[in-house]
mmCIF file of C-alpha atoms in Angstrom:
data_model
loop_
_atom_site.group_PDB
_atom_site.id
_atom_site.type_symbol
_atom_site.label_atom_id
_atom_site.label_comp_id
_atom_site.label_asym_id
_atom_site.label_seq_id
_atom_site.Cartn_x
_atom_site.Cartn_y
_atom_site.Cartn_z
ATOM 1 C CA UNK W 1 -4.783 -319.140 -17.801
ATOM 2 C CA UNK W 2 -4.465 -322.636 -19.315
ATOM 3 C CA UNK W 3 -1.147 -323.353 -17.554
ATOM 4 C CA UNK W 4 -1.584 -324.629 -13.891
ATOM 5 C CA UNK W 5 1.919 -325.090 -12.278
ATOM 6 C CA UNK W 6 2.546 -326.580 -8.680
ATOM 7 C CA UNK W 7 5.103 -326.496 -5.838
ATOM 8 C CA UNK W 8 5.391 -329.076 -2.879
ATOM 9 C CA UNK W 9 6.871 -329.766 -0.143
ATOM 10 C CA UNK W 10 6.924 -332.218 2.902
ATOM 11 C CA UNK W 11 7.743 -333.201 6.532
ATOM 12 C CA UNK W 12 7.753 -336.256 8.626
ATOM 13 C CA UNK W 13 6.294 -336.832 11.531
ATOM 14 C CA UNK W 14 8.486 -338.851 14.396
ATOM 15 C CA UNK W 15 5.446 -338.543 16.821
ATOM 16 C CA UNK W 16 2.089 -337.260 17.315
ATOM 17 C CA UNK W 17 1.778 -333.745 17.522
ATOM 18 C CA UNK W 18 -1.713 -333.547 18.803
ATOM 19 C CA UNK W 19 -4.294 -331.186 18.860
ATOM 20 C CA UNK W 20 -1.698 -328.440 19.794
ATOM 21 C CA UNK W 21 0.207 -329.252 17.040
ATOM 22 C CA UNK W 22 -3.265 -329.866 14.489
ATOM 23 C CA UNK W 23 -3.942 -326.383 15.854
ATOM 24 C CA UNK W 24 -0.360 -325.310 15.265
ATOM 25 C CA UNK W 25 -1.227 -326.348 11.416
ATOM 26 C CA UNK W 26 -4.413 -324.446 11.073
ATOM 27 C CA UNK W 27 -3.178 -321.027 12.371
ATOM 28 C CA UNK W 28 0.206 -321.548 10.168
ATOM 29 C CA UNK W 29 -1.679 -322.370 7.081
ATOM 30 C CA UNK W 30 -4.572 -319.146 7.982
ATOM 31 C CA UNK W 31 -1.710 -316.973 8.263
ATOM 32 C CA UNK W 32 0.484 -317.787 5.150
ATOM 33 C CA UNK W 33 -2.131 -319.305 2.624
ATOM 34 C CA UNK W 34 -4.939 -317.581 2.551
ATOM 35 C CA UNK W 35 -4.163 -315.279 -0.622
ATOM 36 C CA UNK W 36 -3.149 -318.714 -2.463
ATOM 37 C CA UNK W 37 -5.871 -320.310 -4.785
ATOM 38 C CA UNK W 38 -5.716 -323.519 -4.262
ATOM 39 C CA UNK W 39 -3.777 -325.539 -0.990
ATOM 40 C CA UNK W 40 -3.445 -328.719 -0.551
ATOM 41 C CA UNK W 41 -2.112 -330.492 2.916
ATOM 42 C CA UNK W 42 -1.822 -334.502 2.996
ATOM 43 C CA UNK W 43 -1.203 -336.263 6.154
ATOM 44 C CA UNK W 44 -0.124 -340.084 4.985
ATOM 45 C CA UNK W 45 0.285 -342.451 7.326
ATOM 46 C CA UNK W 46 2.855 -344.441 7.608
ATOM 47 C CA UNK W 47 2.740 -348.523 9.469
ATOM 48 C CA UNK W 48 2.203 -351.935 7.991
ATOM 49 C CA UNK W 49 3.738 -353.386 5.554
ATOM 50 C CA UNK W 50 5.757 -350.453 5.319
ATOM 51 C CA UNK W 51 7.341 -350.932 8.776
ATOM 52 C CA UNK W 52 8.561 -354.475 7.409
ATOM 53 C CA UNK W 53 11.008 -354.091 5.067
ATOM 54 C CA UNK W 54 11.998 -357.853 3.341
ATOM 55 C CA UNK W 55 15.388 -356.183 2.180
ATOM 56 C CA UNK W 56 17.810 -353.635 2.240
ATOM 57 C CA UNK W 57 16.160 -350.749 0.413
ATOM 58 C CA UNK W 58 16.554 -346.980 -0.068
ATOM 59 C CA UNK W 59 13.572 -345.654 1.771
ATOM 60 C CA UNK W 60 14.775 -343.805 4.869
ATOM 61 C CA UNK W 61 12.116 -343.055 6.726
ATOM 62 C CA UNK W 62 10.130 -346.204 7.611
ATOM 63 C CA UNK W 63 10.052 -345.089 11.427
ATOM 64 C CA UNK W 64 7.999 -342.362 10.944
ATOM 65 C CA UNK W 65 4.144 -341.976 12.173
ATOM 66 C CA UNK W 66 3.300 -339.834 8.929
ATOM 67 C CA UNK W 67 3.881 -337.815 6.451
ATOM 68 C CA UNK W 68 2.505 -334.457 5.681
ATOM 69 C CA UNK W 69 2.439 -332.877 1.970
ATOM 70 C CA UNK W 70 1.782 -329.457 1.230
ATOM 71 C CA UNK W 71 1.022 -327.867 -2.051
ATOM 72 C CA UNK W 72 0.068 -324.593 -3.333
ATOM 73 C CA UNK W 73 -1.515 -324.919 -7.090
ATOM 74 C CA UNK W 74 -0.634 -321.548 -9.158
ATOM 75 C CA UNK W 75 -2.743 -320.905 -11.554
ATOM 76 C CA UNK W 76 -1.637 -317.212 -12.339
ATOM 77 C CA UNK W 77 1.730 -316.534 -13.060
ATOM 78 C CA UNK W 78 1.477 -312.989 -11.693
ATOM 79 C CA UNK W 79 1.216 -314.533 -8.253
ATOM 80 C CA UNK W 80 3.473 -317.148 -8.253
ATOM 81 C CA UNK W 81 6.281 -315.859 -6.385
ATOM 82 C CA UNK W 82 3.892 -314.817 -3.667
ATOM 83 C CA UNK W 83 2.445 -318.535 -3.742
ATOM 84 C CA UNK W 84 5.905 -319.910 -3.523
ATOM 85 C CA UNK W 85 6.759 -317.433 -0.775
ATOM 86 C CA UNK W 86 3.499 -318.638 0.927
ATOM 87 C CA UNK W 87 4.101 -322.283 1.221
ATOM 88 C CA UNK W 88 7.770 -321.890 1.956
ATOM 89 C CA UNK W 89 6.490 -319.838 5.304
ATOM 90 C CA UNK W 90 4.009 -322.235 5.627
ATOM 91 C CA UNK W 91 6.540 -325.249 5.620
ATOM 92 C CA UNK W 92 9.311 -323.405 7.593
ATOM 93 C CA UNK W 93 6.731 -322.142 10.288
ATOM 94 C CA UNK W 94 5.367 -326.079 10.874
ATOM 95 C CA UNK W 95 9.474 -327.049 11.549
ATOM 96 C CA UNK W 96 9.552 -327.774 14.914
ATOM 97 C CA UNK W 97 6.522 -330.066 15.100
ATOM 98 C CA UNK W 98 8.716 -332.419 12.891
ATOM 99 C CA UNK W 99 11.417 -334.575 12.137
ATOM 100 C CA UNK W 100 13.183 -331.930 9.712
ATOM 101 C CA UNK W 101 13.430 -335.107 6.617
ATOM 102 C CA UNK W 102 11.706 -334.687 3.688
ATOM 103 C CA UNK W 103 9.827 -337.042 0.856
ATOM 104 C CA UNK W 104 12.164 -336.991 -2.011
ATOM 105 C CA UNK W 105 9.355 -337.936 -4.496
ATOM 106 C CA UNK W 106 7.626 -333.874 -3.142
ATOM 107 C CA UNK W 107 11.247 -332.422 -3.905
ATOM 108 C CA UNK W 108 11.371 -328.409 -2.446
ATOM 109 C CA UNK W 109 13.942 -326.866 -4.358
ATOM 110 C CA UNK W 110 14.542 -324.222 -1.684
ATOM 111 C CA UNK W 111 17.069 -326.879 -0.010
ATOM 112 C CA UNK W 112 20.602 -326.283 -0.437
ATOM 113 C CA UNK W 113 22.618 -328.517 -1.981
ATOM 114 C CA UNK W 114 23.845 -329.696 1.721
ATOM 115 C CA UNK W 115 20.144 -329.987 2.963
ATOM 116 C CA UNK W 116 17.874 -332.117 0.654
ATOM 117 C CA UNK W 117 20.238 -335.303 0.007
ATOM 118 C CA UNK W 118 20.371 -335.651 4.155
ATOM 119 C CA UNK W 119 16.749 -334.750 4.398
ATOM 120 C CA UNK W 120 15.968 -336.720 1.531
ATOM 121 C CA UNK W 121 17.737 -339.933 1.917
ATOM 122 C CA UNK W 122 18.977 -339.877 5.390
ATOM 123 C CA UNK W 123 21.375 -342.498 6.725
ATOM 124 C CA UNK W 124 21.102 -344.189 3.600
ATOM 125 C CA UNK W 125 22.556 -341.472 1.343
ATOM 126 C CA UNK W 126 26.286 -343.034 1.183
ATOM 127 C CA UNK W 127 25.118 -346.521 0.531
ATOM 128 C CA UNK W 128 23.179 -344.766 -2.504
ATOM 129 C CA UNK W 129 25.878 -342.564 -3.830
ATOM 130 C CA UNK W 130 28.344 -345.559 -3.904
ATOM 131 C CA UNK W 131 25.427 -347.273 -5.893
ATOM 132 C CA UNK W 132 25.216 -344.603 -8.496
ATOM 133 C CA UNK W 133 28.846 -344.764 -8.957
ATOM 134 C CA UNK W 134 28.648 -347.832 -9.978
ATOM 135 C CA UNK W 135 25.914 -348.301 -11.650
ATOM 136 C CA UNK W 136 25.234 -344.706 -13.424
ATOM 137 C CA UNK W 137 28.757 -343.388 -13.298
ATOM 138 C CA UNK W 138 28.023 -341.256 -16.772
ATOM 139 C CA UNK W 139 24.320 -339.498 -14.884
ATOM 140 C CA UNK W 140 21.787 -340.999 -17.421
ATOM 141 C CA UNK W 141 19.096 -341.400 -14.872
ATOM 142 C CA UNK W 142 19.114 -337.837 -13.161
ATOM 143 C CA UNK W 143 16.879 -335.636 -11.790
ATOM 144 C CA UNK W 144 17.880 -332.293 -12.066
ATOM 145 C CA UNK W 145 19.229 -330.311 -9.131
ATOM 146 C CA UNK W 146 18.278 -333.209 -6.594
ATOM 147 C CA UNK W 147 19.438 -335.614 -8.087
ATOM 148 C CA UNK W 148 22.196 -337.890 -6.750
ATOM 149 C CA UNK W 149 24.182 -337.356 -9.977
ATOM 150 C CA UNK W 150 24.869 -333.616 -8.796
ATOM 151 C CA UNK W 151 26.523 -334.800 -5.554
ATOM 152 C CA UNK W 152 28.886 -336.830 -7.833
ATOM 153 C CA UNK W 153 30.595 -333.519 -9.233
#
């Protein structure tokens, strides 16, 4: 199969989690993503410059230790709901070692409508949709289903 497809997702992490929790993750991802091809989990840390923000800005979620991606790659279309299925166990299972926000730029397409722009953008969200009125009141720069456009309806 030529065509590889992907689906992410993403936490954030508001403390350590420790070994527990690194154990936690190992028995999560044995038990929902073993019959997946290809997995990939990120931990990115968060700090430095990042911490010290020069401006008002968008990004939500500079008081977080981390953030942890997770990505199934689906290379046969046969199993794809069962991958999807797989990392959307994974994800839910891993819950209540973190902050329940999400990385807009891994966008999980399983949140509601009422879920991802609060998970997303957090406190920042009405700042941002009062910004897109103004600036992008017709939706030219969109992004689908999550995008702040579809809040504007």
């Amino acid at each position: 199969n030529s065509e590889t497809t992907f689906k992410g997702s993403s936490h954030y992490a508001d403390q350590k989690i420790g070994y527990k929790g690194i154990e936690q993750l190992v028995e999560s991802m044995k038990n929902h993503m073993t019959t997946s091809d290809l997995v990939l989990v990120e931990m990115n840390p968060m700090g430095g410059n990042i911490l010290r923000p020069t401006r008002d800005n968008s990004y939500p979620h500079r008081d977080s230790l981390y953030n942890v991606g997770m990505f199934v790659y689906i290379n046969d279309k046969q199993q794809k709901e069962r991958d999807v299925k797989n990392l959307s166990d994974f994800h839910k299972s891993l819950e209540p070692l973190f902050s329940g926000r999400h990385y807009v730029n891994y966008p999980d397409f399983e949140l509601s409508k009422d879920e991802w722009a609060k998970k997303y953008y957090g406190e920042n969200l009405e700042a941002l949709i009062k910004i897109k009125k103004k600036y992008d009141p017709s939706g030219l720069f969109n992004f689908g289903a999550h995008s702040l456009t579809s809040l504007l309806s």
